[in-house]
XYZ file of C-alpha atoms in Angstrom:
391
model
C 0.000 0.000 0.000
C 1.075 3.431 -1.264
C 1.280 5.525 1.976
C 1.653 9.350 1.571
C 3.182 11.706 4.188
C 2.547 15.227 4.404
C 5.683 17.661 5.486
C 4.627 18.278 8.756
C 3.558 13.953 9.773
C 7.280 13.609 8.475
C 8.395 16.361 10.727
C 6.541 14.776 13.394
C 8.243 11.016 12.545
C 11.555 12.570 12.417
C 11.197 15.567 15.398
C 9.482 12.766 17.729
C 13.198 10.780 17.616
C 14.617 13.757 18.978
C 15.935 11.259 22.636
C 16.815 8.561 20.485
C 13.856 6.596 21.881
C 12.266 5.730 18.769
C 13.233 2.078 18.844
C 10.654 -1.292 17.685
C 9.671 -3.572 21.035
C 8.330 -6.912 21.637
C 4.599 -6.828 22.045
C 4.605 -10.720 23.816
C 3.192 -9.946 27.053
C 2.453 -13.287 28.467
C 2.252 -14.538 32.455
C 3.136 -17.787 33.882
C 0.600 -20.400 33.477
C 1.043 -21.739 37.203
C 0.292 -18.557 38.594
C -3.445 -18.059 38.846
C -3.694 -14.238 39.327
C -0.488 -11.735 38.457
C -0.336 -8.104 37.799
C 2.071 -6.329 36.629
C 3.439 -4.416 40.001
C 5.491 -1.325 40.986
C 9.017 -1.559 41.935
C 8.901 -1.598 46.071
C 13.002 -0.861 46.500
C 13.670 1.838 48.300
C 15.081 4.683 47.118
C 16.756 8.031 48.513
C 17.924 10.474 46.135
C 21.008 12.382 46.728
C 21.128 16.227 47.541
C 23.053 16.313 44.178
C 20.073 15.012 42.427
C 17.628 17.147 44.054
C 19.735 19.976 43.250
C 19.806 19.376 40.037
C 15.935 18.521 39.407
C 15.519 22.324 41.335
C 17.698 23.954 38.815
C 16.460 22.066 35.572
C 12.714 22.732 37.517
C 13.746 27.030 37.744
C 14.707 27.204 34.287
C 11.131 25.870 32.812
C 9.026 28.454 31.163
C 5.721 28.285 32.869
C 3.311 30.106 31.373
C 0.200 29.651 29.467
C 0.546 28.204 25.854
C 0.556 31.077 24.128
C 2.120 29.044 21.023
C 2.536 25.374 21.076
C 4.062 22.659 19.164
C 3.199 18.758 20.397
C 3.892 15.227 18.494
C 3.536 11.544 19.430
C 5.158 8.457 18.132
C 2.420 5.469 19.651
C 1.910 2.195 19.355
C -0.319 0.116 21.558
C -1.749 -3.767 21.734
C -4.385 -4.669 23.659
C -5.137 -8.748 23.968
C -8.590 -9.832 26.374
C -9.160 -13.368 26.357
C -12.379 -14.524 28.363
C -13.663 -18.257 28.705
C -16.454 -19.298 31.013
C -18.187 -22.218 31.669
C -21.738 -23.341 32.566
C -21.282 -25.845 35.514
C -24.967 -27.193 35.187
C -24.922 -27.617 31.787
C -21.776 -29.881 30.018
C -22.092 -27.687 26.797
C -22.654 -24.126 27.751
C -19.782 -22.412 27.311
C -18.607 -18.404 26.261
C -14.935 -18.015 24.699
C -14.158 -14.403 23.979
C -10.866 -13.583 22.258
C -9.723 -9.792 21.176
C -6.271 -8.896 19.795
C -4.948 -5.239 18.812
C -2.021 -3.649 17.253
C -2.233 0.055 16.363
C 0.785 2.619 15.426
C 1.065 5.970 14.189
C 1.994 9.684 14.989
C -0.069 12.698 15.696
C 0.710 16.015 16.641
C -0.620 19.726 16.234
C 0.578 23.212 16.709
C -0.963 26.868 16.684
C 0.410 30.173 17.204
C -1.857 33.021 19.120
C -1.173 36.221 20.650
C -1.318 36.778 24.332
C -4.698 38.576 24.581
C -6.421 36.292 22.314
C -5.237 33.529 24.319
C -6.188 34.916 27.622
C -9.864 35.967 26.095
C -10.798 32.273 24.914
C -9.390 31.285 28.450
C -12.027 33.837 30.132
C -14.650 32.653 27.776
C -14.171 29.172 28.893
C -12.760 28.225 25.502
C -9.348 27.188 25.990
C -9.442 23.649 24.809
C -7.361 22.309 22.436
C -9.627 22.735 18.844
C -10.660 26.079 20.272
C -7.242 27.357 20.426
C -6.369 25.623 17.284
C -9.259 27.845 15.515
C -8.790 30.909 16.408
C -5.812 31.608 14.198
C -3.577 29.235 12.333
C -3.690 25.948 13.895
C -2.560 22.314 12.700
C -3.836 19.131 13.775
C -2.787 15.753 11.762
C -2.930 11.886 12.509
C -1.199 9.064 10.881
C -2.154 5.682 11.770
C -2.337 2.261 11.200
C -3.812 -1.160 12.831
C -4.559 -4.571 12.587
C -7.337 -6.460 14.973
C -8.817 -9.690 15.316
C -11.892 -10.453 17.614
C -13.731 -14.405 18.008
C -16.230 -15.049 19.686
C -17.464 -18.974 20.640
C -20.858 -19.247 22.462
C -22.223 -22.889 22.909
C -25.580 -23.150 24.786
C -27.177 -26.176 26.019
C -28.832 -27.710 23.107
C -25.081 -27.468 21.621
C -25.685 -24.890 19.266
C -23.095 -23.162 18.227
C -22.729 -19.207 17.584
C -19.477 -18.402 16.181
C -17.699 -15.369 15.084
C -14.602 -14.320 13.826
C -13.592 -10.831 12.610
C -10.275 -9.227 11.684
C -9.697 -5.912 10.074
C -6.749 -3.830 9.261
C -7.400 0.245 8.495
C -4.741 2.957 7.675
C -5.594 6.600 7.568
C -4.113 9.975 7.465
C -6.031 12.928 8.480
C -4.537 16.697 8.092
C -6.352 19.262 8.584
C -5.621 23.159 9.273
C -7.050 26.430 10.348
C -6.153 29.848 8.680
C -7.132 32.979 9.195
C -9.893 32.647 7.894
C -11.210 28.892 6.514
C -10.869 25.071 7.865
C -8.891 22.492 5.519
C -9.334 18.891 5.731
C -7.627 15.882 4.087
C -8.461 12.445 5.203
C -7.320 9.962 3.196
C -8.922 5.874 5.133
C -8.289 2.375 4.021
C -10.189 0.162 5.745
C -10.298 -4.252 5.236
C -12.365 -6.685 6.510
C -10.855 -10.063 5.587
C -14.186 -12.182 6.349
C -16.473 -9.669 4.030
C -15.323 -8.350 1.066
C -18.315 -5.922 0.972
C -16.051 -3.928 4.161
C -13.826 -3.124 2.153
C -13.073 0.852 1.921
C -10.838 2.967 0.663
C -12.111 6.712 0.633
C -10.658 9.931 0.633
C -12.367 13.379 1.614
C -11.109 16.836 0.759
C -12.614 19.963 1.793
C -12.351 23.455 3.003
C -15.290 25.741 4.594
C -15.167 29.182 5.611
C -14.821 29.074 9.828
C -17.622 31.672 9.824
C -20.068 28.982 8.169
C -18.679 26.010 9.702
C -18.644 27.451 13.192
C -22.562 28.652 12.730
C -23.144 24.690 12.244
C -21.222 23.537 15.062
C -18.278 24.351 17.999
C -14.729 23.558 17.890
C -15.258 21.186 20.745
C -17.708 19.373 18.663
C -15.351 19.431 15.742
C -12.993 18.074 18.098
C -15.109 14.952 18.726
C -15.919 14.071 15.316
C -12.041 14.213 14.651
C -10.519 12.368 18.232
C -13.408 9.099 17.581
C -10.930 7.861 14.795
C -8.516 7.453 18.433
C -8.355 3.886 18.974
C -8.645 3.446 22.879
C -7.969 7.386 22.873
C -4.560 6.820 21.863
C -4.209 10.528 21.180
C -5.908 12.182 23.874
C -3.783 9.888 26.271
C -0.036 11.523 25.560
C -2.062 14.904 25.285
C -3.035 14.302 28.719
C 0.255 13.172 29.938
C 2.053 16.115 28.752
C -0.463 18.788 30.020
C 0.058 16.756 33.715
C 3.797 17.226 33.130
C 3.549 21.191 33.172
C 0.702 21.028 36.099
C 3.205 19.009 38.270
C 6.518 21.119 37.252
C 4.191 24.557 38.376
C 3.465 22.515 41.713
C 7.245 20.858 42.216
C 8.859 24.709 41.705
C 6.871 25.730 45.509
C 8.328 22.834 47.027
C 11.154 22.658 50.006
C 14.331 20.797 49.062
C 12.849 17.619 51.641
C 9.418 17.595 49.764
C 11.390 17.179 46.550
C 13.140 14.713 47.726
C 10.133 12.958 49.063
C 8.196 13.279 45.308
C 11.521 12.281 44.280
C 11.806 9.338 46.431
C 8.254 8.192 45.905
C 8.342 8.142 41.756
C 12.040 6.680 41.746
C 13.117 10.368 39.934
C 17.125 9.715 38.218
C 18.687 12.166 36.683
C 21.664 11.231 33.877
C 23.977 13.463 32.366
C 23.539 11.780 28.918
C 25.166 12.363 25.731
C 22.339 14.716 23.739
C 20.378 15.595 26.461
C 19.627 15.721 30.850
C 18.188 13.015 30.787
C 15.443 12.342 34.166
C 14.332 8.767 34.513
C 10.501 8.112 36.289
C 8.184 5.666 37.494
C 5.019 7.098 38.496
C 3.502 5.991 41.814
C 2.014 8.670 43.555
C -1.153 7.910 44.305
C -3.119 10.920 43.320
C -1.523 11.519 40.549
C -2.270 8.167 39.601
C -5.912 8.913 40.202
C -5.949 11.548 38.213
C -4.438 9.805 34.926
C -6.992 6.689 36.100
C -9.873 9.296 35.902
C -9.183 9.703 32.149
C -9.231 6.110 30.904
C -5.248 6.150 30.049
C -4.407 2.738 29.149
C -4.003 0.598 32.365
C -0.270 0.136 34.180
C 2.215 2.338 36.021
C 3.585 4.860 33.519
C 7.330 4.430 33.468
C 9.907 7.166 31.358
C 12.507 9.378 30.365
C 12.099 12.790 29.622
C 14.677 14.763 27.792
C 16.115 18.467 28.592
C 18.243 20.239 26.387
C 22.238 20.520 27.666
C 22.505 23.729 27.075
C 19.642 25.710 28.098
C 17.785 23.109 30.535
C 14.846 23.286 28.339
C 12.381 20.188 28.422
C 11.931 18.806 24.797
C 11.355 15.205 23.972
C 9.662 12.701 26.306
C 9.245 8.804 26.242
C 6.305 6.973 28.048
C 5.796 3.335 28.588
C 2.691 1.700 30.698
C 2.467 -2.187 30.463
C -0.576 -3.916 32.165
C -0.985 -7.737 32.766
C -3.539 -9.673 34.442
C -5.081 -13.056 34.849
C -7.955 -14.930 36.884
C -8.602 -18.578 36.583
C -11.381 -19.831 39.018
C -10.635 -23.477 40.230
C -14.533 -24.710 40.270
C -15.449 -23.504 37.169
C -12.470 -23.193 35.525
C -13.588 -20.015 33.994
C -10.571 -17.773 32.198
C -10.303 -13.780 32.221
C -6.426 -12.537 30.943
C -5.363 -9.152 30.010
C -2.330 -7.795 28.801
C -1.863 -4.020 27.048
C 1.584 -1.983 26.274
C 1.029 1.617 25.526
C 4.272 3.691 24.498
C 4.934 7.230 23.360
C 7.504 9.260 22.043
C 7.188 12.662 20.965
C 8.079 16.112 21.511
C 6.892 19.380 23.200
C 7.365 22.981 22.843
C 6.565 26.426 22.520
C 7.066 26.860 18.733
C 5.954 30.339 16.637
C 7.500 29.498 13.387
C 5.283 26.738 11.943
C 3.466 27.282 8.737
C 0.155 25.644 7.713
C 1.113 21.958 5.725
C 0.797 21.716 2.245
C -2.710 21.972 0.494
C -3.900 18.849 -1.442
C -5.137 20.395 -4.529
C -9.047 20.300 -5.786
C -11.004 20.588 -2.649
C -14.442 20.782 -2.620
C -15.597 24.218 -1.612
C -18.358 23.725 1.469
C -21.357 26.782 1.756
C -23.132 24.481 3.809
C -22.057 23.972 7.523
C -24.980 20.997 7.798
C -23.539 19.161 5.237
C -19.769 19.621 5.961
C -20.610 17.788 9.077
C -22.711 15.268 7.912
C -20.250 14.117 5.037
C -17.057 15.042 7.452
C -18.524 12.678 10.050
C -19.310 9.816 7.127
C -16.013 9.832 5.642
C -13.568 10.205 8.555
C -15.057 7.987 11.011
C -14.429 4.221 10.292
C -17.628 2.014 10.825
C -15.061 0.056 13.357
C -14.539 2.602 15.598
């Protein structure tokens, strides 16, 4: 399959590789078959850091710039499996039986920027409109996704008169969405493959290209809502998940720069916090186990698993710049009477970068769109050709 990048995805591929984390890893995730429950668990070592490293976290912490996103440039590198196998048994009756089996593999890279002035920033703050497709329309924003996947789902359900309902379905999609604000209009390109192997009348391959004024698309619907249509193509909410992460990465720097050098330490102790003079960058290892900020990321349905990572500061200015995340879940329940099944296993991992960035300029047009007077209909036919009947 012919896959075409646009110049800022390839920025993104090529910017998100800026720690040297971009590397392939095993997606087997498996647990002993003796054990009847296990779970993936924190590390329980103690650990003290040094004043050193608490010094240095303070100094890399004072030299963070703070302040509201007046610009901002993000990107992701992801790829996540998922595997749930369930199999239960009817003890009363010798056929009934339920076998469940669900297997995913999705990749890609997504990112956005936009550019604003101070004052308009602060006045879509006041309004309450300070989410991300708000401040992407206002003036020039960006937001693109590449990504690609491959799932298989069976299902086996045997009831007593031995029956048999069976199911077996496995898809692979790929799609590229970029779209941009200007001034003054909204540009989208999506571009979706999508394959069901067991029906050949699944089997799509559709492109949409179109630009509407932002006066008439905005009388049809909000940025928020634009923002929906757009983030259901997110797998698991792939997207919104290293979004999150990030934004929690600033709200914990503004809280770590009021603390005392022992409450550092103690944050520092309690998420195992390293810091590495590396050869590129400062380099500060993590594993997150505080428990409410591990509430908060479990209030936003991130993937399952302690988050462990790296992020990456610049040597020369101190400047935070590239991150890496990794959270890897694994469970399983086997009950002895009925001999009923339940496993789980996921692996979520990120790398990407994050700055303030005013230099960006819109990505390339695709040529021949079709010209939208209709707010209505941009929806409808936005909604039709974007969203996979999958998702």
């Amino acid at each position: 399959m012919k896959k075409q990048f646009s110049i800022f995805l390839l920025f993104l591929l090529l910017s998100a590789c800026g720690g040297g984390q971009c590397q392939p890893y095993s997606t087997d995730i498996s647990s002993s078959s003796e054990d009847q429950t296990s779970e993936i668990e924190p590390s329980s070592s103690e650990f003290v850091p040094s004043k050193e490293q608490v010094a240095w976290l303070k100094d890399l912490l004072s030299k963070q710039d703070l302040s509201p996103f007046y610009n901002r440039f993000f990107s992701a590198v992801f790829a996540q499996d998922i595997n749930i196998l369930s199999h239960t048994k009817d003890i009363e009756d010798q056929f009934g039986q339920y076998t469940y089996f669900y297997t995913l593999r999705n990749s890609g890279a997504w990112g956005f920027f936009y550019d604003l002035t101070k004052e308009a920033y602060e006045e879509a703050e006041a309004k309450g409109q300070a989410g991300l497709f708000d401040l992407l329309s206002i003036g020039n924003g960006d937001y693109e996704v590449l990504q690609g996947g491959d799932c298989i789902s069976y299902t086996h359900d045997m009831g007593a008169d031995e029956n048999k309902d069976n199911e077996i379905k496995h898809y692979d999609f790929f799609q590229q969405i970029i779209s941009f604000f200007t001034e003054t209009d909204y540009r989208i390109y999506n571009s979706l493959t999508f394959n069901e192997e067991a029906n050949s009348e699944e089997k799509i391959n559709q492109k949409f290209n179109a630009i509407i004024s932002k006066d008439i698309l905005f009388d049809s619907i909000s940025p928020q809502a634009l923002g929906k249509i757009l983030n259901s193509t997110n797998l698991y909410g792939v997207q919104e998940t290293t979004c999150f992460l990030d934004d929690l990465y600033y709200e914990v720097c503004r809280e770590l720069v009021t603390y005392s050098d022992d409450e550092l330490a103690a944050f520092m102790a309690e998420n195992h916090i390293t810091i590495v003079d590396g050869e590129e960058y400062t380099e500060v290892n993590f594993e997150l186990l505080n428990e409410e900020l591990r509430a908060r990321i479990e209030e936003q349905d991130v993937p399952p698993g302690i988050i462990e990572g790296t992020l990456y500061y610049d040597k020369e200015t101190g400047i935070y710049d590239t991150y890496h995340y990794v959270s890897v879940s694994a469970s399983s329940i086997v009950d002895e009477v009925t001999g009923d099944v339940h496993t789980t296993s996921s692996r979520f991992e990120a790398t990407g970068r994050s700055y303030r960035d005013d230099h960006m300029n819109p990505t390339q047009d695709y040529p021949n769109p079709v010209v939208y007077d209709d707010g209505n209909k941009f929806i409808t036919d936005l909604s039709i050709n974007v969203i996979p009947k999958a998702f």
